[in-house]
């Protein structure tokens, strides 16, 4: 980061913690950035002339006579079309050996879109994955995370979604990404011939963890450039937001803030909302869609990170191993796309909403039957049929390796209804049953 | 609210996120508004603590770039809203800035816009006469806002008795034109326009009496109206984990409830949910009047990415506007989604000020704050004998879905209706996911409401409700027994009991918020269907085997649901009803 003439320089640090330093300085602005011993830092607290900065690169090895250079401005990113196809670190510096990007400097974490200037999202994003398209249809301008255990293939699923989403730009924000996963993404995008549509800001496990705090804002500033200036459809992938939140808690705990649930800062909800709410559909056609990953520990969604996330995002996609069919499925119970009703039955076939609900209801009956079985009770004929249905449904529709068009998903669901149930057991509006129930000679 | 001769000024001495410490050079009052002066803007803030010369203020804007030494000006008053014609159909932020008047795609820091239109001329007619003795809240005249008779009142801030000296005649006036001159007891003259200011944290109490709610507020939502009705002027809350349907339920209320005006405070929730209202309400019709929904709606939007401190302000702004319209004799439904975000905003601030934390790090006085807010709702007799009401329903977003957390517990003490959304019901798509057993309406215990229901719906109505509640409870018990002992470990009767309650659940409680017909059920239709369901409940059926029960009831439920999806009393409706009768005949003992 180049230095400029008006910068103020100090060389005496009063206090050093794991993530922050404190010194005496004047004329410093809140959230201003500085270099501390060559590492980027940001002002987080000012009391009189006592200024506390969070040091993104961590404070290991910083001496108390280190040089602190204030920049007189907040963190920024140079945005322009040249961002496309490039890989950057959390500070927006190239890591692909390419040149610095020339462009307009914008402050990251900038202002909020006026809600009355937003457009209601209405464009369906087909992914081919029925667990998503059929039960949890995605819409441009939506924000939605995968809730997954660390051992689940969320990065694979996310990359599939990204490539099939027909976005003009895909912006990858990696936070605590392993180097292997980083290379995985790079390869997948490369093989798909999509590299020129990708912009990537990556903090890997090899980089200091507090750096991650910059990644979402960097991604979203770049996204806003393409969505606002170029009216493009931008898809932002954020993985893993749990590691982002962990970094937040490290900083706030160093600042003696009273932690709330699960040692997360009390402001976690607002902090996450500021990021996710950047998802938007603009009237001019540009949009920002955010697909994120929130890893869970032991599937616990009541932990403060997934809990706050769920309250902010427009649904969540829950990955689960279905041992009955030995596949990873998108769990229809805990998964939800809150924007689906804007497109299903409108942008997709009319029977979509009812078919979706009926299938999930039957799947729920199957799970009750399973509980019965586990408790050692006899199953009724209906119970048996729901179990058969559930296996077919998991295999042919919920599994993440399914890749078909929505109409085919709906037809498949009707076929399964017909195979396992009577019309009255399915409880769908009569007009639809009359129209779509398969005309097999032996069906009732 | 003393006026100060000299403006108090100050200088910033500390900044921690949006908490700013200011050294003031004069008197400062708690909750006073002040402005942080920046080169190109004035950032509105509120005093939340005073210690010696230091004022702790919460900035309603981003504090990025603020420096120690920056100038602050104190306004001499608390956070106030502008009250006058033209509030209806507006989209405000939490501080009553008109969002539609803000320029640009993005909200500019420090941007302020007028809450009211100062150019527009209103067709005014006087309601009082010269020489009348009046006091605060009395009606002087009236303009038509959309279609509501908007009363121009003696400003709420005026204390004591006044005489009307002169009164503008019928004609066209802007909100700033003087429409009356009043004199006080000392013959001092006061000019009255159509606009007045009022501090949001102080209740407007210009009414004679606040009786207990005794009328039903029709919401069109069966699980509320039939099972746990809310009284007009009553309070209720909807706690539920994320995705359980709080917002959909509130939106359904805002679309269907029978009220003159709906005020929706979107407090720290998603922007797209407000956009949904902006988009749909100007198109959707009010089922009762045929007018567009937006004509009766005002939105206070402080979404989760807007400044945190303004979240708290937003619910007070909404309540104050509601009180203003109530004083005109209107029936207001006020909705806030989510009150937990407001509580969290309080928590963030309290933590930054290093106050002694209460449970889950919320401020110690959380319960008191929530109670005094809910107590501003109510049905009132105005001084002129007319009536008005504010029914308030808030949502609560319990951390981890656990109802034993401080905001839920505090709200439970304040609100009289409890509509608990259950994760299980939501997971199995039993919408609205209001748990029929845990939820309650305290109003059902009010004899005055019971009388009202008897008179206006049916003499038997309260007993039918009780019957249904008992049936649901019995159904749950039966299902527990079946789960413990197994399908054939219990008598067939248990299955019948269980399925009778399932039938009530599917037909009465479950309601598709996205189906144009099912979404809205008139009381007349609710009565028709409840009676039908209760009839079936009373019937004896004969079954050989439990498996027949399950299959048979599914057929009954299917026909009844088809009825729910059909226009009330239409041919289709009666066709399904006939089918139903046929099925009933098959098994009736
Ligand atoms: N009454 C209902 N009918 C149909 N679907 C519903 C209903 N209530 C909720 N849902 C579904 O649940 C989702 C989440 O509801 P929402 O009200 O946004 O939850 P919350 O506000 O509690 O987080 C909705 O997007 C919708 O898909
Ligand atoms: Mg909600």
Coordinates of N, CA, C and O in Angstrom, one line a residue, chain B residues 328-399:
Chain B
X328 N -58.0 10.9 16.5 CA -59.0 11.4 15.5 C -60.2 10.4 15.5 O -61.1 10.6 14.7
X329 N -60.1 9.4 16.4 CA -61.3 8.5 16.4 C -61.1 7.3 15.4 O -62.1 6.7 15.0
X330 N -59.9 7.0 15.1 CA -59.7 5.9 14.1 C -59.2 4.6 14.8 O -58.8 4.6 15.9
X331 N -59.4 3.5 14.0 CA -59.1 2.2 14.5 C -57.8 1.8 13.8 O -57.8 1.6 12.6
X332 N -56.8 1.7 14.6 CA -55.4 1.5 14.0 C -54.9 0.1 14.4 O -55.1 -0.3 15.5
X333 N -54.3 -0.5 13.4 CA -53.6 -1.7 13.7 C -52.1 -1.4 13.5 O -51.7 -1.0 12.4
X334 N -51.3 -1.6 14.6 CA -49.9 -1.3 14.5 C -49.1 -2.6 14.6 O -49.4 -3.4 15.5
X335 N -48.2 -2.8 13.7 CA -47.5 -4.0 13.6 C -46.0 -3.7 13.7 O -45.6 -2.8 13.0
X336 N -45.2 -4.5 14.5 CA -43.8 -4.2 14.5 C -43.1 -5.5 14.3 O -43.4 -6.5 15.0
X337 N -42.2 -5.6 13.4 CA -41.4 -6.8 13.0 C -40.0 -6.4 12.9 O -39.6 -5.7 12.0
X338 N -39.1 -6.7 13.9 CA -39.3 -7.5 15.0 C -38.9 -6.7 16.3 O -37.9 -6.0 16.2
X339 N -39.7 -6.8 17.3 CA -39.3 -6.1 18.5 C -38.0 -6.5 19.2 O -37.4 -5.8 19.9
X340 N -37.6 -7.8 18.8 CA -36.3 -8.2 19.3 C -35.1 -7.4 18.8 O -34.1 -7.3 19.5
X341 N -35.3 -6.9 17.6 CA -34.2 -6.1 17.0 C -34.0 -4.8 17.7 O -32.9 -4.3 17.9
X342 N -35.1 -4.3 18.2 CA -35.1 -3.1 19.0 C -34.4 -3.4 20.3 O -33.6 -2.7 20.7
X343 N -34.8 -4.5 20.9 CA -34.2 -4.9 22.2 C -32.7 -5.1 22.0 O -31.9 -4.7 22.8
X344 N -32.3 -5.7 20.9 CA -30.9 -5.9 20.6 C -30.2 -4.6 20.4 O -29.0 -4.4 20.8
X345 N -30.8 -3.6 19.8 CA -30.2 -2.3 19.7 C -29.9 -1.7 21.0 O -28.9 -1.1 21.3
X346 N -30.9 -1.9 21.9 CA -30.7 -1.4 23.3 C -29.5 -2.1 24.0 O -28.7 -1.5 24.7
X347 N -29.4 -3.4 23.7 CA -28.3 -4.2 24.3 C -27.0 -3.7 23.7 O -26.0 -3.6 24.5
X348 N -26.9 -3.5 22.4 CA -25.6 -3.0 21.9 C -25.1 -1.8 22.5 O -24.0 -1.6 22.9
X349 N -26.1 -0.8 22.7 CA -25.7 0.4 23.4 C -25.3 0.3 24.8 O -24.4 0.8 25.3
X350 N -26.1 -0.5 25.5 CA -25.9 -0.7 26.9 C -24.5 -1.3 27.1 O -23.8 -1.0 28.1
X351 N -24.1 -2.3 26.2 CA -22.8 -2.9 26.4 C -21.7 -1.9 26.1 O -20.7 -1.9 26.8
X352 N -22.0 -1.0 25.1 CA -20.9 0.0 24.8 C -20.7 1.0 25.9 O -19.6 1.5 26.2
X353 N -21.8 1.2 26.7 CA -21.7 2.1 27.8 C -21.2 1.4 29.1 O -21.1 2.0 30.1
X354 N -20.9 0.1 28.9 CA -20.4 -0.7 30.0 C -21.4 -0.7 31.2 O -20.9 -0.6 32.4
X355 N -22.7 -0.7 30.9 CA -23.6 -0.8 32.0 C -23.7 -2.2 32.5 O -23.3 -3.2 31.8
X356 N -24.1 -2.3 33.8 CA -24.2 -3.6 34.4 C -25.3 -4.4 33.6 O -26.4 -4.0 33.4
X357 N -24.9 -5.6 33.0 CA -25.8 -6.3 32.1 C -26.8 -7.2 32.9 O -26.4 -7.7 34.0
X358 N -28.0 -7.3 32.4 CA -29.0 -8.2 32.9 C -28.8 -9.6 32.2 O -27.8 -9.8 31.5
X359 N -29.9 -10.4 32.2 CA -29.8 -11.7 31.6 C -29.5 -11.6 30.1 O -30.0 -10.7 29.4
X360 N -28.6 -12.4 29.6 CA -28.2 -12.4 28.2 C -27.6 -11.1 27.7 O -27.7 -10.7 26.6
X361 N -27.1 -10.4 28.7 CA -26.4 -9.1 28.4 C -27.4 -8.0 28.0 O -27.0 -6.9 27.5
X362 N -28.7 -8.2 28.1 CA -29.7 -7.2 27.8 C -29.7 -6.2 29.0 O -29.3 -6.5 30.1
X363 N -30.1 -4.9 28.7 CA -30.2 -4.0 29.8 C -31.1 -4.4 30.9 O -32.1 -5.1 30.7
X364 N -30.8 -4.1 32.2 CA -31.6 -4.5 33.3 C -33.1 -4.1 33.2 O -34.0 -4.8 33.7
X365 N -33.4 -2.9 32.6 CA -34.7 -2.4 32.6 C -35.5 -2.8 31.4 O -36.5 -2.2 31.0
X366 N -35.1 -3.9 30.7 CA -35.7 -4.3 29.5 C -37.2 -4.5 29.6 O -38.1 -4.1 28.8
X367 N -37.6 -5.3 30.7 CA -39.0 -5.6 30.9 C -39.8 -4.3 31.1 O -40.9 -4.2 30.5
X368 N -39.3 -3.3 31.8 CA -40.0 -2.1 32.0 C -40.2 -1.3 30.7 O -41.2 -0.8 30.4
X369 N -39.1 -1.3 29.9 CA -39.2 -0.6 28.6 C -40.3 -1.2 27.7 O -41.1 -0.5 27.1
X370 N -40.3 -2.6 27.6 CA -41.3 -3.3 26.8 C -42.7 -3.0 27.3 O -43.6 -2.7 26.5
X371 N -42.8 -3.2 28.6 CA -44.2 -3.0 29.2 C -44.7 -1.6 28.9 O -45.9 -1.4 28.5
X372 N -43.9 -0.6 29.1 CA -44.4 0.7 28.9 C -44.7 1.0 27.4 O -45.7 1.8 27.1
X373 N -44.0 0.4 26.6 CA -44.4 0.5 25.1 C -45.7 -0.1 24.8 O -46.6 0.5 24.2
X374 N -45.9 -1.4 25.2 CA -47.2 -2.1 25.0 C -48.4 -1.3 25.6 O -49.5 -1.4 25.1
X375 N -48.1 -0.7 26.7 CA -49.2 0.0 27.4 C -49.7 1.2 26.6 O -50.8 1.7 27.0
X376 N -49.0 1.6 25.6 CA -49.5 2.7 24.8 C -50.6 2.3 23.9 O -51.4 3.1 23.3
X377 N -50.8 1.0 23.6 CA -51.9 0.5 22.8 C -53.2 0.7 23.6 O -53.2 1.2 24.7
X378 N -54.3 0.4 23.0 CA -55.6 0.5 23.7 C -56.8 1.1 23.0 O -56.6 1.8 22.0
X379 N -57.9 0.8 23.5 CA -59.2 1.3 23.0 C -59.5 2.5 23.9 O -59.3 2.4 25.1
X380 N -59.8 3.6 23.3 CA -60.1 4.8 24.1 C -61.4 5.5 23.8 O -61.9 5.5 22.7
X381 N -62.0 6.1 24.8 CA -63.0 7.1 24.6 C -62.4 8.5 24.6 O -61.7 8.9 25.6
X382 N -62.5 9.2 23.5 CA -61.9 10.5 23.5 C -62.8 11.5 24.3 O -63.9 11.2 24.7
X383 N -62.2 12.7 24.5 CA -62.9 13.7 25.3 C -64.3 14.0 24.7 O -65.2 14.4 25.4
X384 N -64.4 13.9 23.4 CA -65.7 14.2 22.8 C -66.7 13.0 22.7 O -67.7 13.1 22.0
X385 N -66.3 11.9 23.3 CA -67.2 10.8 23.4 C -66.9 9.8 22.2 O -67.4 8.7 22.3
X386 N -66.2 10.2 21.2 CA -65.9 9.3 20.1 C -64.9 8.2 20.6 O -64.3 8.4 21.7
X387 N -64.7 7.2 19.8 CA -63.8 6.1 20.2 C -62.7 6.0 19.2 O -62.8 6.3 18.0
X388 N -61.6 5.5 19.6 CA -60.5 5.2 18.7 C -59.7 4.0 19.4 O -59.9 3.7 20.5
X389 N -58.8 3.4 18.6 CA -58.1 2.3 19.1 C -56.8 2.0 18.4 O -56.6 2.4 17.3
X390 N -55.8 1.5 19.2 CA -54.6 1.0 18.6 C -54.5 -0.4 19.1 O -54.4 -0.7 20.3
X391 N -54.5 -1.3 18.1 CA -54.2 -2.7 18.4 C -52.8 -3.0 18.0 O -52.4 -2.6 16.9
X392 N -52.0 -3.5 18.9 CA -50.6 -3.7 18.6 C -50.2 -5.1 18.6 O -50.4 -5.9 19.6
X393 N -49.5 -5.6 17.6 CA -49.0 -6.9 17.5 C -47.5 -6.8 17.1 O -47.2 -6.3 16.0
X394 N -46.7 -7.3 17.9 CA -45.2 -7.3 17.6 C -44.8 -8.7 17.4 O -45.3 -9.7 17.9
X395 N -43.7 -8.9 16.7 CA -43.1 -10.2 16.6 C -41.8 -10.2 17.5 O -41.3 -9.2 17.8
X396 N -41.5 -11.4 17.9 CA -40.3 -11.6 18.8 C -39.4 -12.7 18.1 O -40.0 -13.7 17.7
X397 N -38.1 -12.4 18.0 CA -37.3 -13.4 17.4 C -36.3 -14.0 18.4 O -35.2 -13.5 18.7
X398 N -36.8 -15.0 19.1 CA -36.0 -15.6 20.2 C -34.7 -16.2 19.7 O -34.7 -17.0 18.8
X399 N -33.6 -15.9 20.4 CA -32.3 -16.5 20.0 C -32.4 -18.0 20.2 O -32.9 -18.5 21.2

